[in-house]
Coordinates of C-alpha atoms in Angstrom, one line a residue:
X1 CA 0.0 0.0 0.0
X2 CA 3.2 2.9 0.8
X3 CA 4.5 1.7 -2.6
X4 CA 1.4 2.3 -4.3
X5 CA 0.5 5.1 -2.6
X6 CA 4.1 6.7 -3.1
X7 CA 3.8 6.8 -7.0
X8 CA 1.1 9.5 -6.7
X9 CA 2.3 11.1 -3.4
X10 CA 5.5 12.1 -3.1
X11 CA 7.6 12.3 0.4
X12 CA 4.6 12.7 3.7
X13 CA 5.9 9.4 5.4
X14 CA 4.7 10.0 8.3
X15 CA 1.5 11.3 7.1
X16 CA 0.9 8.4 5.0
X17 CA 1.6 5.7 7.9
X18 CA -0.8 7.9 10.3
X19 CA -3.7 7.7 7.5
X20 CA -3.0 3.7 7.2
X21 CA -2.8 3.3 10.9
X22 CA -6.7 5.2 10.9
X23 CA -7.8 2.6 8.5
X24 CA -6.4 0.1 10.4
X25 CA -8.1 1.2 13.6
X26 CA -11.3 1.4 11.9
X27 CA -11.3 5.1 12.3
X28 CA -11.7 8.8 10.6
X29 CA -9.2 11.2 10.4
X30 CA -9.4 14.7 9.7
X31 CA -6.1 16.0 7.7
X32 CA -5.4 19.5 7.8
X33 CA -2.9 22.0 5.6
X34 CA -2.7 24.7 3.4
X35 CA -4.4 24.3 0.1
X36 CA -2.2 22.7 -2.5
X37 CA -0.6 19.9 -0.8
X38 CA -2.5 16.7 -1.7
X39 CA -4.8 15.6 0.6
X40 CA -7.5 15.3 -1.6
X41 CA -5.0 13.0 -4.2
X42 CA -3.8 11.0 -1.1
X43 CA -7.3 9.9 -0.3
X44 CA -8.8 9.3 -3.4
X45 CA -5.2 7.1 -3.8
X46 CA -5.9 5.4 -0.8
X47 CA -9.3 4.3 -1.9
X48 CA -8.0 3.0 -5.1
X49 CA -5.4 1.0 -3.5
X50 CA -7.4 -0.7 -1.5
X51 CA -10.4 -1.5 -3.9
X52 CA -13.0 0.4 -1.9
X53 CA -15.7 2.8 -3.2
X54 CA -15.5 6.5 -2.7
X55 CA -17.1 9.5 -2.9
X56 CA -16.1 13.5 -2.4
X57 CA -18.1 15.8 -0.6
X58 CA -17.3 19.1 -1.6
X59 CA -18.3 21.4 1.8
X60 CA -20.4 25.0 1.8
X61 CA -22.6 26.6 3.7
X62 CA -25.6 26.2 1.5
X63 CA -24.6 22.4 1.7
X64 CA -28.0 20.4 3.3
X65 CA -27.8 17.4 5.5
X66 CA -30.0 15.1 2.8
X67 CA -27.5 16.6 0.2
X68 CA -24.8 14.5 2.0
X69 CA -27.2 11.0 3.7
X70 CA -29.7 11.2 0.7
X71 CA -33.4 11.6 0.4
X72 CA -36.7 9.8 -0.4
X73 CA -38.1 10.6 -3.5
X74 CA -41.7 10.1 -4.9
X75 CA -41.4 7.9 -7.9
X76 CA -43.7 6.1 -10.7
X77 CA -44.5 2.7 -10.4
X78 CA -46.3 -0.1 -11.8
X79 CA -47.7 0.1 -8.7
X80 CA -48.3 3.9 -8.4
X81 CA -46.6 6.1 -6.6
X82 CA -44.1 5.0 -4.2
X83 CA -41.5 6.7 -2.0
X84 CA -37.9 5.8 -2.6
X85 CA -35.2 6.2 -0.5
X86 CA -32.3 7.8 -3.3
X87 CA -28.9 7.1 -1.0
X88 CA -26.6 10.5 -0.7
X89 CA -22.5 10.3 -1.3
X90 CA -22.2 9.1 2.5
X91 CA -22.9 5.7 1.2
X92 CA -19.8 4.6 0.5
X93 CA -16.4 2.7 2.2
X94 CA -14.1 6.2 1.8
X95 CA -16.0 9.3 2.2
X96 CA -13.5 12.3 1.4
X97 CA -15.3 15.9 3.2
X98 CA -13.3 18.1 1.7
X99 CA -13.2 21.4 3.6
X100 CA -15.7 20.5 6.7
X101 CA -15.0 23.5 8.0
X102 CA -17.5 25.1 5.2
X103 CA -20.4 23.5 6.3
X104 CA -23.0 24.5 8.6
X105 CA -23.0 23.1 12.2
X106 CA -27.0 21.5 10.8
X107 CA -24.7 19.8 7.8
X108 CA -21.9 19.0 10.1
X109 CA -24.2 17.2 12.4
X110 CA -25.6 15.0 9.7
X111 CA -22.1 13.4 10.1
X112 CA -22.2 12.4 13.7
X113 CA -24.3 9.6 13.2
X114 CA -22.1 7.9 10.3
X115 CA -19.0 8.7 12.1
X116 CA -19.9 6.9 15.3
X117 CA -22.6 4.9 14.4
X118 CA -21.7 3.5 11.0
X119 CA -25.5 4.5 9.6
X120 CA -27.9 7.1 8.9
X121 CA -31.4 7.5 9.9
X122 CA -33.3 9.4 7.3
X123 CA -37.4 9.6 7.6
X124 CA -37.4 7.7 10.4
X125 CA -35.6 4.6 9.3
X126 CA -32.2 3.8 9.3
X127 CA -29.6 2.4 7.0
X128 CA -26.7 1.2 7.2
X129 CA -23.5 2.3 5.9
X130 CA -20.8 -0.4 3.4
X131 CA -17.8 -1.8 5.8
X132 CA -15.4 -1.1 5.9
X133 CA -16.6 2.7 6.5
X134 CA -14.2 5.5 6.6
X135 CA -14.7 9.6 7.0
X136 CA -11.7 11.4 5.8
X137 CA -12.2 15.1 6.3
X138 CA -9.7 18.1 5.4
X139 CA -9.8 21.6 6.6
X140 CA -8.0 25.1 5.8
X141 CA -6.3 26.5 8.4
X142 CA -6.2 29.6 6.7
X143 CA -8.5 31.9 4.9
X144 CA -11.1 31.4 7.5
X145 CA -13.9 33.7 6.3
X146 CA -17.3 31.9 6.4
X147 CA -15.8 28.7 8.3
X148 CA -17.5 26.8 10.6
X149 CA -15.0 25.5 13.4
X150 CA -16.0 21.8 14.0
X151 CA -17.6 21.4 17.6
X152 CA -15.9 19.6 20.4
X153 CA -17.8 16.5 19.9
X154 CA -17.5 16.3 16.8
X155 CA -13.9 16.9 17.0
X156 CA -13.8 14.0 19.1
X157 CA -15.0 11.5 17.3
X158 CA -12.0 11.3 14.5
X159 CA -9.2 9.2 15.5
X160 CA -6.7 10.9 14.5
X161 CA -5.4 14.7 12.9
X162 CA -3.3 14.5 10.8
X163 CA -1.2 17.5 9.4
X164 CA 0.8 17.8 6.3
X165 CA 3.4 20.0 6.0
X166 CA 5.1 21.7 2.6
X167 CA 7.7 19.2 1.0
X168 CA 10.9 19.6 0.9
X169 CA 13.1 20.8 -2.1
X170 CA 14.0 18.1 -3.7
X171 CA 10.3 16.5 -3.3
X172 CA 8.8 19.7 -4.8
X173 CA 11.2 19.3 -7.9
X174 CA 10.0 15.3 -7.9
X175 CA 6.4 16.7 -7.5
X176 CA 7.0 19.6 -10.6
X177 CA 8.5 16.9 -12.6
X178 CA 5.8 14.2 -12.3
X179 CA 3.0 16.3 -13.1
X180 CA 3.8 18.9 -15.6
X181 CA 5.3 16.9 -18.6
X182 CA 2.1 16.1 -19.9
X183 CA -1.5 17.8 -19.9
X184 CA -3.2 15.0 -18.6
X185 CA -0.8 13.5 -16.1
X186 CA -2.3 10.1 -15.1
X187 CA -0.5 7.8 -12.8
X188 CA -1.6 4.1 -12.3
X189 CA -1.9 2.5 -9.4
X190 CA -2.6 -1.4 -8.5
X191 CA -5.0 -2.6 -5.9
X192 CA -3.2 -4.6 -3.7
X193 CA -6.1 -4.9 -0.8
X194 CA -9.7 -6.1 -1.2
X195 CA -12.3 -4.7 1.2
X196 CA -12.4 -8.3 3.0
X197 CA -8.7 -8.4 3.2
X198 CA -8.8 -5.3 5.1
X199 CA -11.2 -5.7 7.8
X200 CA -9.0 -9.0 8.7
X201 CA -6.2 -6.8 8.9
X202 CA -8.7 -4.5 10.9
X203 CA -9.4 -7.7 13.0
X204 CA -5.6 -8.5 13.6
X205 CA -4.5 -5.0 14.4
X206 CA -6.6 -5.3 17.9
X207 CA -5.0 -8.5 18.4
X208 CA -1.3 -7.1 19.1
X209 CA -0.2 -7.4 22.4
X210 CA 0.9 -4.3 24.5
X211 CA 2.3 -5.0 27.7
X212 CA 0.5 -3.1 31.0
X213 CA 2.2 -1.1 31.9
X214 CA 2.9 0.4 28.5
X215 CA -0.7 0.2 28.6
X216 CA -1.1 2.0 31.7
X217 CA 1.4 5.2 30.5
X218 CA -0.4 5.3 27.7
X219 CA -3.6 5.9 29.7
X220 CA -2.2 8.3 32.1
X221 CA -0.7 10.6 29.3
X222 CA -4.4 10.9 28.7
X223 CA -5.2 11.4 32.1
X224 CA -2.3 14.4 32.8
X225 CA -3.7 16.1 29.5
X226 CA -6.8 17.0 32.0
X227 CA -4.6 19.0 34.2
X228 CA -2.0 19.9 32.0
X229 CA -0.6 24.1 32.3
X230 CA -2.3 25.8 29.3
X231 CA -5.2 23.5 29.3
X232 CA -8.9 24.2 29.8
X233 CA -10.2 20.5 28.6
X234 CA -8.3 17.7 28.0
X235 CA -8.8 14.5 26.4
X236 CA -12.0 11.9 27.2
X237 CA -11.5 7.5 27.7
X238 CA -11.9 7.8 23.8
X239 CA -8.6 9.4 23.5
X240 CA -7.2 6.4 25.6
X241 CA -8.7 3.7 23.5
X242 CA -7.6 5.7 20.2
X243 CA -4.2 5.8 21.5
X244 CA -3.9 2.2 22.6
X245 CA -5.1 0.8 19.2
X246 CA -3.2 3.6 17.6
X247 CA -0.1 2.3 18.5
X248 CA -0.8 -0.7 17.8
X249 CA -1.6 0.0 14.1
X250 CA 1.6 1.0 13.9
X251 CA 3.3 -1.8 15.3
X252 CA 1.6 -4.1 12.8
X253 CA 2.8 -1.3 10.0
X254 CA 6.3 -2.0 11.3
X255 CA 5.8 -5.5 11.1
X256 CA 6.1 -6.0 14.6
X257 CA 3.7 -8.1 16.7
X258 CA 4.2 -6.1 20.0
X259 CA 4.1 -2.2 20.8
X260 CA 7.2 -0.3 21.5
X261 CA 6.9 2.6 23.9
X262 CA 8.0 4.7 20.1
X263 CA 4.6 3.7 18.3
X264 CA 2.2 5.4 21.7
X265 CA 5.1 8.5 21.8
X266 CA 4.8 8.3 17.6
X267 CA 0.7 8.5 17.8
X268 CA 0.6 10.7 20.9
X269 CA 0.3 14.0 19.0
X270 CA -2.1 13.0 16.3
X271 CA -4.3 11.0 18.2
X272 CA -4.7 14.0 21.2
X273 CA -3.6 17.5 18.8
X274 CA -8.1 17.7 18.3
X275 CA -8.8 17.2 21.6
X276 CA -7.2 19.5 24.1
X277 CA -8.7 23.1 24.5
X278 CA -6.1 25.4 25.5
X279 CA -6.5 28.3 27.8
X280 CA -6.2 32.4 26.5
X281 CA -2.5 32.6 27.9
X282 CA -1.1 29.6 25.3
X283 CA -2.8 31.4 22.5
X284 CA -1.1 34.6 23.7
X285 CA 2.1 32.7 24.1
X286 CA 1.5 30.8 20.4
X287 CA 2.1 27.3 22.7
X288 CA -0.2 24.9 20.8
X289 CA -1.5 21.3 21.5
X290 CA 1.6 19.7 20.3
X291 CA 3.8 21.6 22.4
X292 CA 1.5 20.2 25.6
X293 CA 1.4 16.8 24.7
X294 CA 5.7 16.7 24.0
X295 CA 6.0 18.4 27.3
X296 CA 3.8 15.4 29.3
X297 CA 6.1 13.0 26.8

């Protein structure tokens, strides 16, 4: 999957093991950076890669909640009229919501329920969503006129953010050189996993040992982020249980069967970066969420 993955997307390592590792875990991610770095490429790769459907939800504020879980329709029959449910873009395993931080909080709510809950509930009945099910969401950090800043609980329900940072030289002269020698620059890429193959992988990844008492730092990390300096809310028992599995996604990505103390200290900051609110004087200071969570490290 990296070697597949790295013919489209060049460099981002580490962003590319954190977005495997959320698939693992069975869990969304929300990837964040300035525009032009490739999220939207890396997911749509992602999907391809690992032969599962996919849709894009491009984000705005006239954006309606049945635009994203569908609708029922009244439609002709042999039989008369008849209301049919027509399924929204939500119905598929890799949903890509591009810019979330467009949509309304009504639109952004219609996505609590599939994030958590794997389904929809549209007219009073409920569907469920294709397994494996995945959320991948990106937001603008800048240019933050007519944004929507995601609520804490909805916040809390991705796994993992994930931010991608501008490539180095040499990768932005392999990037230039892939994609500009020819007007429709197409780049083919194998499937290498079925959507079966990966929920056993999903299976196995919760079947790596961690010992307790890496266990237990890992859970008190959590813990100190509650009455960390800087901190007004730290991190709920989700955080724990997405850093536990977390680490040991990336164990099985190293092709380790045990966790190291490296892969909870390697998942620390994505897994927790979403979900501590700091206080007035670390925005005053510019101290952000990574800076707490490599202190309690």
């Amino acid at each position: 999957m990296r070697t597949e993955v790295g013919k489209r997307i060049v460099g981002q390592e580490a962003v590319i093991e954190q977005l495997l590792a959320s698939l693992l875990c069975d869990g969304n991610a929300l990837l964040e950076s300035n525009p032009g770095l490739g999220k939207t490429l890396m997911v749509r790769t992602l999907a391809s890669v690992t032969d599962l459907s996919f849709s894009r939800i491009q984000n705005t504020p006239d954006l309606m909640p049945s635009d994203i879980t569908g609708t029922e329709l009244i439609r002709e029959t042999d039989r008369g009229r008849e209301f049919v449910f027509e399924r929204g873009p939500v119905f598929a395993n890799v949903v890509l919501a591009d810019e979330i931080n467009r949509a309304t909080p009504k639109t952004q709510a219609a996505l609590l329920e599939a994030m958590q809950e794997k389904q929809v509930t549209v007219g009073g009945e409920t569907y469920q969503l294709p397994r494996p099910f995945f959320l991948l969401a990106t937001q603008n950090p800048i240019d933050q006129e007519g944004t929507y800043p995601l609520p804490e609980a909805q916040s809390d329900r991705f796994l993992m953010k994930i931010l991608l940072d501008y490539p180095a030289l040499d990768e932005e002269e392999e990037i230039v050189n892939r994609y500009t020698r020819s007007l429709n620059p197409s780049i083919p890429v194998e499937t290498v996993l079925s959507a079966s193959e990966l929920q056993r992988v999903q299976e196995l990844t919760r079947q790596v040992p961690i010992a307790d008492d890496l266990q237990l730092s890992a859970i008190e990390l959590v813990r100190r982020t509650r009455d960390a300096e800087h901190v007004d809310f730290g991190a709920s028992p989700r955080a724990s249980m997405g850093l536990v599995v977390a680490a040991k996604a990336r164990a099985l990505l190293d092709g380790r069967t045990h966790v190291k103390r490296e892969d909870v200290e390697a998942m620390a900051a994505p897994v927790l970066r979403h979900r501590l609110i700091l206080d007035f004087r670390a925005e005053r200071q510019g101290t952000t969420a990574d800076d707490v969570v490599a202190e309690l490290l």
